[in-house]
mmCIF file of C-alpha atoms in Angstrom:
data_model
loop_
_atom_site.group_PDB
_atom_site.id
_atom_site.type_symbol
_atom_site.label_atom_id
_atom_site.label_comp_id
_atom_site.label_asym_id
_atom_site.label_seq_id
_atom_site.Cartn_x
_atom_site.Cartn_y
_atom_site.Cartn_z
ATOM 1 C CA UNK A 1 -9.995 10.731 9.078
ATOM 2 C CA UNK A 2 -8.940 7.166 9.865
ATOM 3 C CA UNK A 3 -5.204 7.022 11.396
ATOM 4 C CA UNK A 4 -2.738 4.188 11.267
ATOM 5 C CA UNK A 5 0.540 4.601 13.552
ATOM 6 C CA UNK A 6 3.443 2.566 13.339
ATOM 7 C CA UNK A 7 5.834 2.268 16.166
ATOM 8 C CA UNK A 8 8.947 2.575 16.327
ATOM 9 C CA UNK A 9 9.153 4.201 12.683
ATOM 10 C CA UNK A 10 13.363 2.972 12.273
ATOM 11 C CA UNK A 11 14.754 0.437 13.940
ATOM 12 C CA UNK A 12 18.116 -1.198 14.035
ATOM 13 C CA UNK A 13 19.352 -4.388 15.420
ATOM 14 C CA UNK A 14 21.458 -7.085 15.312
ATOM 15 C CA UNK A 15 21.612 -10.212 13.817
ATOM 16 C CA UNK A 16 19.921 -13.083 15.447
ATOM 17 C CA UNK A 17 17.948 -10.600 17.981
ATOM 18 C CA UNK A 18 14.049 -10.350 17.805
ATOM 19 C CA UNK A 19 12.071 -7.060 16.952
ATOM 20 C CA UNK A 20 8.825 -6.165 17.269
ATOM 21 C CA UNK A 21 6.486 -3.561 15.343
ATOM 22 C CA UNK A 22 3.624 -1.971 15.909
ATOM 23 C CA UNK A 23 -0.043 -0.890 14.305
ATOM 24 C CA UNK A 24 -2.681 1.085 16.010
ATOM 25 C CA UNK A 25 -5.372 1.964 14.895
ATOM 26 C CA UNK A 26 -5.991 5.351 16.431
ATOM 27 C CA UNK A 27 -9.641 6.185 15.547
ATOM 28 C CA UNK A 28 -11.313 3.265 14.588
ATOM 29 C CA UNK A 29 -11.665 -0.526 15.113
ATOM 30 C CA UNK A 30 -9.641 -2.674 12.313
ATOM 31 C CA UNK A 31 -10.706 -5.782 11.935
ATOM 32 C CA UNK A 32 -8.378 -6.831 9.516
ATOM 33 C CA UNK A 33 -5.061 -5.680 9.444
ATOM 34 C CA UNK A 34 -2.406 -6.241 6.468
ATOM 35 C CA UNK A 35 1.150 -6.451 6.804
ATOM 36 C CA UNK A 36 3.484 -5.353 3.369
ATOM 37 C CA UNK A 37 6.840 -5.727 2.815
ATOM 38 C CA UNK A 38 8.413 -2.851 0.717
ATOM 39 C CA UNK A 39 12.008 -3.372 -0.909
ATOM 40 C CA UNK A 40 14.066 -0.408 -2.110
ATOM 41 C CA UNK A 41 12.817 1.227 -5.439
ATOM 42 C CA UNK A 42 10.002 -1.764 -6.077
ATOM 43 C CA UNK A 43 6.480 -1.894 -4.767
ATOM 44 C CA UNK A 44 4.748 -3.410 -1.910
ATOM 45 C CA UNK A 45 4.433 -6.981 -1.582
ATOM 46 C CA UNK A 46 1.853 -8.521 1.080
ATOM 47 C CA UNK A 47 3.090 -10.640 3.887
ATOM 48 C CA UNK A 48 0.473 -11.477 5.625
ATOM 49 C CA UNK A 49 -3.437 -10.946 6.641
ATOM 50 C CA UNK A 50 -4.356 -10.796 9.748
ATOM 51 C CA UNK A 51 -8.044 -10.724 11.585
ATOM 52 C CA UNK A 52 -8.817 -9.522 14.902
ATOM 53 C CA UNK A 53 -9.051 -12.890 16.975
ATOM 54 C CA UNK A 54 -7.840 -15.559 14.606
ATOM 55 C CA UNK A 55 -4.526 -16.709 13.414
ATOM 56 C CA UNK A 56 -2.908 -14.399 9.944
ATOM 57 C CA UNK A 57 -2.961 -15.747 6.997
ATOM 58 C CA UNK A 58 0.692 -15.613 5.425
ATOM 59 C CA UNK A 59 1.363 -15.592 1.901
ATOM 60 C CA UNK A 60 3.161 -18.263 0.043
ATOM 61 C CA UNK A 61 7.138 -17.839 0.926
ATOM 62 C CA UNK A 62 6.834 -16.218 3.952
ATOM 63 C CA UNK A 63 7.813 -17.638 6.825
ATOM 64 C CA UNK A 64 5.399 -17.727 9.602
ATOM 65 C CA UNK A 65 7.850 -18.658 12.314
ATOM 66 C CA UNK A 66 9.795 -16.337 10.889
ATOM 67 C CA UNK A 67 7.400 -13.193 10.549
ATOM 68 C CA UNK A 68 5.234 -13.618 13.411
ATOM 69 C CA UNK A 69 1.873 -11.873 13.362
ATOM 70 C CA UNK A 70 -0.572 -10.764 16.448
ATOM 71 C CA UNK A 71 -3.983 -9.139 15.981
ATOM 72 C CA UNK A 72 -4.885 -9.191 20.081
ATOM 73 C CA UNK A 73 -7.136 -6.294 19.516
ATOM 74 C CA UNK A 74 -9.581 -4.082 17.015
ATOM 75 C CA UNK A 75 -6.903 -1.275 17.296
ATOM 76 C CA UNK A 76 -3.664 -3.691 17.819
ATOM 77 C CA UNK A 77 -1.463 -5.972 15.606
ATOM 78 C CA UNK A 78 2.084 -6.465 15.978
ATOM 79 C CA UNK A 79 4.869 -8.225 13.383
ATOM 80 C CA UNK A 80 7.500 -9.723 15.351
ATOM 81 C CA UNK A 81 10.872 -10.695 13.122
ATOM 82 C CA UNK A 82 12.431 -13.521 15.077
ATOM 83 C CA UNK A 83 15.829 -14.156 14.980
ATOM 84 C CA UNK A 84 16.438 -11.117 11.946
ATOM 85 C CA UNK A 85 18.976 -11.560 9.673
ATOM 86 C CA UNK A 86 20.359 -8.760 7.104
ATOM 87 C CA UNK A 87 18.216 -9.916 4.335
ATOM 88 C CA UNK A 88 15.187 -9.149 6.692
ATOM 89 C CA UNK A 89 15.968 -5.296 6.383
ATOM 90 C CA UNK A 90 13.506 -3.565 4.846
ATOM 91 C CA UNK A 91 10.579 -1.047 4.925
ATOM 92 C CA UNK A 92 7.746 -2.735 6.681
ATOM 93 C CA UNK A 93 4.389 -1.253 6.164
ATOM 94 C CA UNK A 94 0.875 -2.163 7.681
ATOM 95 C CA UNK A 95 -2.659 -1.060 6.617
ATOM 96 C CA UNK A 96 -5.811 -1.496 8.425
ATOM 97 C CA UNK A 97 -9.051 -1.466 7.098
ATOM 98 C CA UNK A 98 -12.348 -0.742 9.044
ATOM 99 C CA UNK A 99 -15.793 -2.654 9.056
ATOM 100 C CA UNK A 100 -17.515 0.682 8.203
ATOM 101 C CA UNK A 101 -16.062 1.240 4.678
ATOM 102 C CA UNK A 102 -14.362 -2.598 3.372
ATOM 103 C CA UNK A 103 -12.951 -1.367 -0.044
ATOM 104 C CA UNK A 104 -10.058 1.378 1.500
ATOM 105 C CA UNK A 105 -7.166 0.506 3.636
ATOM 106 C CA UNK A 106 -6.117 2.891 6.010
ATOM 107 C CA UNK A 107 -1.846 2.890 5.934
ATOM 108 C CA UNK A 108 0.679 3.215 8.549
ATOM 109 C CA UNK A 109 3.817 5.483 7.477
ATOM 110 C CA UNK A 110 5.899 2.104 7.873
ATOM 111 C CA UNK A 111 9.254 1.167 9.670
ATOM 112 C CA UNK A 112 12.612 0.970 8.169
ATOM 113 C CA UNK A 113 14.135 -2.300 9.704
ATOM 114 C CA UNK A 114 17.573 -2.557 9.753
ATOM 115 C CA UNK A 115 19.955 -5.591 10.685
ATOM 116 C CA UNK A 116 23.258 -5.628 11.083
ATOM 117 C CA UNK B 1 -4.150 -14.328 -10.914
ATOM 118 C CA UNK B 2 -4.856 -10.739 -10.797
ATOM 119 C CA UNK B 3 -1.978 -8.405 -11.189
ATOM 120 C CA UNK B 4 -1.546 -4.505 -11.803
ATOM 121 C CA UNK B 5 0.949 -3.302 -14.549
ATOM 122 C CA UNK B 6 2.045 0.056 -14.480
ATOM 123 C CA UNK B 7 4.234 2.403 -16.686
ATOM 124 C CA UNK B 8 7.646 2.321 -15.489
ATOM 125 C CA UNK B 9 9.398 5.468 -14.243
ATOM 126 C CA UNK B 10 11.209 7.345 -13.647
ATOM 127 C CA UNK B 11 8.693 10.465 -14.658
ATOM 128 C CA UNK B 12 10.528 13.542 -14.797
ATOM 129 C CA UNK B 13 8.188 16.853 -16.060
ATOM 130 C CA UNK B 14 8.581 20.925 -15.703
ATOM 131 C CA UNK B 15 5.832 22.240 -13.194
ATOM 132 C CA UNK B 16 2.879 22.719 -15.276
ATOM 133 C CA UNK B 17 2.794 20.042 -17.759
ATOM 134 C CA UNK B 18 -0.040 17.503 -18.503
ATOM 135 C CA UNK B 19 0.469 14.512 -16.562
ATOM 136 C CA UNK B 20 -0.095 10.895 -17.358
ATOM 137 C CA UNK B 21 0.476 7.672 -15.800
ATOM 138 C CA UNK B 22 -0.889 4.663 -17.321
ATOM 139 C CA UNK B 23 -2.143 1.763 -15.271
ATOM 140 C CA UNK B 24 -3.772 -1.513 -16.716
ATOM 141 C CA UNK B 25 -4.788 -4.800 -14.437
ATOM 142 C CA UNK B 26 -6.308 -8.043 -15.110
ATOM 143 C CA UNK B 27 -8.559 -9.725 -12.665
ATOM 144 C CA UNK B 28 -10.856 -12.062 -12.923
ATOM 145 C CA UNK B 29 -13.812 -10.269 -11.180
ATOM 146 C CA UNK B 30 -14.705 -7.104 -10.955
ATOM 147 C CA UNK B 31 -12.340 -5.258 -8.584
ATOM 148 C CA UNK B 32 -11.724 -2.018 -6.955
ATOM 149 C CA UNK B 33 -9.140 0.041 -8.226
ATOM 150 C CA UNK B 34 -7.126 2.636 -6.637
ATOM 151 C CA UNK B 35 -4.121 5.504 -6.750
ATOM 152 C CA UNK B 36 -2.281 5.708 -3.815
ATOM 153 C CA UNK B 37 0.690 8.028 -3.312
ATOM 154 C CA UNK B 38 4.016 7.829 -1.291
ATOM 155 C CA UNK B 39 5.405 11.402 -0.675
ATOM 156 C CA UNK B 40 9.358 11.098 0.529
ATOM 157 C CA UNK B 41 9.592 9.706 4.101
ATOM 158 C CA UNK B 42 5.967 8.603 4.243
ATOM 159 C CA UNK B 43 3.512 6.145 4.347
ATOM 160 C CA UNK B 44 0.920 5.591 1.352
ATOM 161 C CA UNK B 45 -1.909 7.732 1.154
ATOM 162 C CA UNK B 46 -5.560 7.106 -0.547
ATOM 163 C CA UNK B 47 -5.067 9.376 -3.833
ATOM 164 C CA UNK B 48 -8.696 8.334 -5.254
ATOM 165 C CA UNK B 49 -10.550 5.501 -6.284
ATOM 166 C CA UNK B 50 -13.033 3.709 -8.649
ATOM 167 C CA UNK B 51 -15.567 0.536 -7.445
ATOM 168 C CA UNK B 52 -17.080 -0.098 -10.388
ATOM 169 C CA UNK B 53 -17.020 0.312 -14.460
ATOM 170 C CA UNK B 54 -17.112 3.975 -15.989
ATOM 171 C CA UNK B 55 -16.931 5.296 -12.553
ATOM 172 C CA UNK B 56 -13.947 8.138 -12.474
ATOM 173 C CA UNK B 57 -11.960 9.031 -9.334
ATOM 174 C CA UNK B 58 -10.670 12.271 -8.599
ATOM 175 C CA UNK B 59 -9.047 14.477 -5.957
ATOM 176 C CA UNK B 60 -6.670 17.386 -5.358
ATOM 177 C CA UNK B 61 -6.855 17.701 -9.356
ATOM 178 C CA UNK B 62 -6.062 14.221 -10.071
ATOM 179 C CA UNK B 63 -8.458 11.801 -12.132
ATOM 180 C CA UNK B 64 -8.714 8.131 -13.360
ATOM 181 C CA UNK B 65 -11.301 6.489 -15.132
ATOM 182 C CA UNK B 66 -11.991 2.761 -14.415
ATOM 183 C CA UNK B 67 -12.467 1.334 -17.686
ATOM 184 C CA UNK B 68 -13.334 -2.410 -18.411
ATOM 185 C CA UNK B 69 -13.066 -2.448 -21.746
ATOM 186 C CA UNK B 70 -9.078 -1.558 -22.146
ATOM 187 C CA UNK B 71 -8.914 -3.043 -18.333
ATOM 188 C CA UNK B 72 -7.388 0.273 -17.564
ATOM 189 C CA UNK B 73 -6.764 3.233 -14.603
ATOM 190 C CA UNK B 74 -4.639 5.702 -16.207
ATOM 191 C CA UNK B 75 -3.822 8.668 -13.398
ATOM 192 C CA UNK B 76 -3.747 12.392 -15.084
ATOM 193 C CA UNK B 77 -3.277 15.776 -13.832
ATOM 194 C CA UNK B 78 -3.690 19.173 -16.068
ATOM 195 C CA UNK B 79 -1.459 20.748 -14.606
ATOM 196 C CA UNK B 80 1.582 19.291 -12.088
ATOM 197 C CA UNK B 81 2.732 21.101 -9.545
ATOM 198 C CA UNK B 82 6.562 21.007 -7.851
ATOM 199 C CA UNK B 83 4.484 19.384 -4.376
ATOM 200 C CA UNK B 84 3.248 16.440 -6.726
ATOM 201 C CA UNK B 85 6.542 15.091 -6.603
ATOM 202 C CA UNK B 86 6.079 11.315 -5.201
ATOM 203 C CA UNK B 87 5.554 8.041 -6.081
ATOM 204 C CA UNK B 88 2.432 6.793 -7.089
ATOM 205 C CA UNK B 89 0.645 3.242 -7.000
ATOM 206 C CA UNK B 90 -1.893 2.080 -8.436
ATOM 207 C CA UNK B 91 -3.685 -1.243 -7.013
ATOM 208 C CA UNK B 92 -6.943 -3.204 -7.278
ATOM 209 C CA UNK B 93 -8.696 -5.421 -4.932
ATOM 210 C CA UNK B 94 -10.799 -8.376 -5.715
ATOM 211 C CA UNK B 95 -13.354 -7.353 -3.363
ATOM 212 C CA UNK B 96 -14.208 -5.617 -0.631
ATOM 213 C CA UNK B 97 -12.109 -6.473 2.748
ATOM 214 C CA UNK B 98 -9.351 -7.894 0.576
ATOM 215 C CA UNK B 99 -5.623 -7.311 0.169
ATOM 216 C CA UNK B 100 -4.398 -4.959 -2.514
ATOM 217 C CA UNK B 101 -2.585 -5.884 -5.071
ATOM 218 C CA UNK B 102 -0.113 -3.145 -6.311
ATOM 219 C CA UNK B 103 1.836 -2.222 -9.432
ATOM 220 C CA UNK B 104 5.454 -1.324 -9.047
ATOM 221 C CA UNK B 105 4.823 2.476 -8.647
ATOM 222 C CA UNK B 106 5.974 5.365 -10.966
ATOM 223 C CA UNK B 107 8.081 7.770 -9.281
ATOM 224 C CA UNK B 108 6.842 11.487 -10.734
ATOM 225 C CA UNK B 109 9.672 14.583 -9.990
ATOM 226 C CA UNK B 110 8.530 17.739 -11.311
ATOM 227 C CA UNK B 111 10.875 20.453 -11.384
ATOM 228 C CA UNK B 112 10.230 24.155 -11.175
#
């Protein structure tokens, strides 16, 4: 079946440092990838869409600058938190979907930021 | 715009026991709607799913029913079993290639 990794799967830093996460499609080309946001105990909220090739599209309140997004490749997006702050720490989730079958998304087991 | 409601939780039953979750949405369209689950210390996983009216998902002895009339995906089970213990989503999405949208998630502990 399709297979979305996440790397690294925790991650702590400190505040005012950059981090950068990771989705890979293992066995099939995404062209759209999704980044969520997932806060303790409540569901997952979308941050962001991104296609292979093009710019993401962020939704309203997040901060692009802030939560930058990468899609460099049909197996490759990154999230990069610039300049993290405690609020930022959270359970960060992407999902991929693939050309061959548009209505499922395909999800990565996430990574548990944490800032200090 | 469109939005999922689902029963709050948290749902606490003896292994066993008849299992419902209810799950309603409003769109404007005609979306796709889905059950994922979240076991602990993992990512979401595709439960089942529903693209159209009357159509009824199932898997691993779960079912839904997408139906337009009461706008509604209710999850059941016959019988739970202690491994069924997670949290579980349900979502809908406008149309094909789109992001989901997701309720808040029921947690489900079932206890031996």
């Amino acid at each position: 079946g399709a297979v979305v990794s996440q790397h690294p799967s925790r991650v702590i830093c400190k505040s005012g440092t950059s981090v950068k996460i990771e989705c890979r499609s293992l066995d099939f080309q995404a062209t759209t990838m999704f980044w969520y946001r997932q806060f303790p105990k409540q569901s997952l909220m979308l941050m962001a869409t991104s296609n292979e090739g093009s710019k993401a599209t962020y939704e309203q309140g997040v901060e692009k600058d802030k939560f930058l997004i990468n899609h460099a490749s049909l197996t490759l997006s990154t999230l990069t938190v610039t300049s993290a702050h405690p609020e930022d720490s959270s359970f960060y989730i992407c999902s991929a979907r693939s050309v061959h079958t548009p209505y499922e998304q395909y999800f990565g087991p996430g990574t548990r930021l944490t800032v200090t | 715009g469109d939005s999922v409601t689902q029963m709050e939780g948290p749902v606490t039953l003896s292994e066993e026991a008849f299992l419902t979750i209810n799950c309603t949405y409003t769109a404007t369209g005609y979306p796709s709607l889905f059950w994922y689950v979240q076991y602990p210390g993992e990512g979401l996983q595709l439960l089942l799913k529903a693209t159209k009216a009357d159509d009824k998902g199932s898997n691993k002895g779960f079912e839904a029913t997408y139906r337009k009339e009461t706008t509604s995906f209710h999850l059941e089970k016959g019988s739970v079993q202690v491994s069924d213990s997670a949290v579980y989503f349900c979502a809908l999405s406008e149309r094909a290639g789109t992001a989901l949208i997701f309720g808040k998630g029921t947690t489900l502990s079932v206890s031996s």
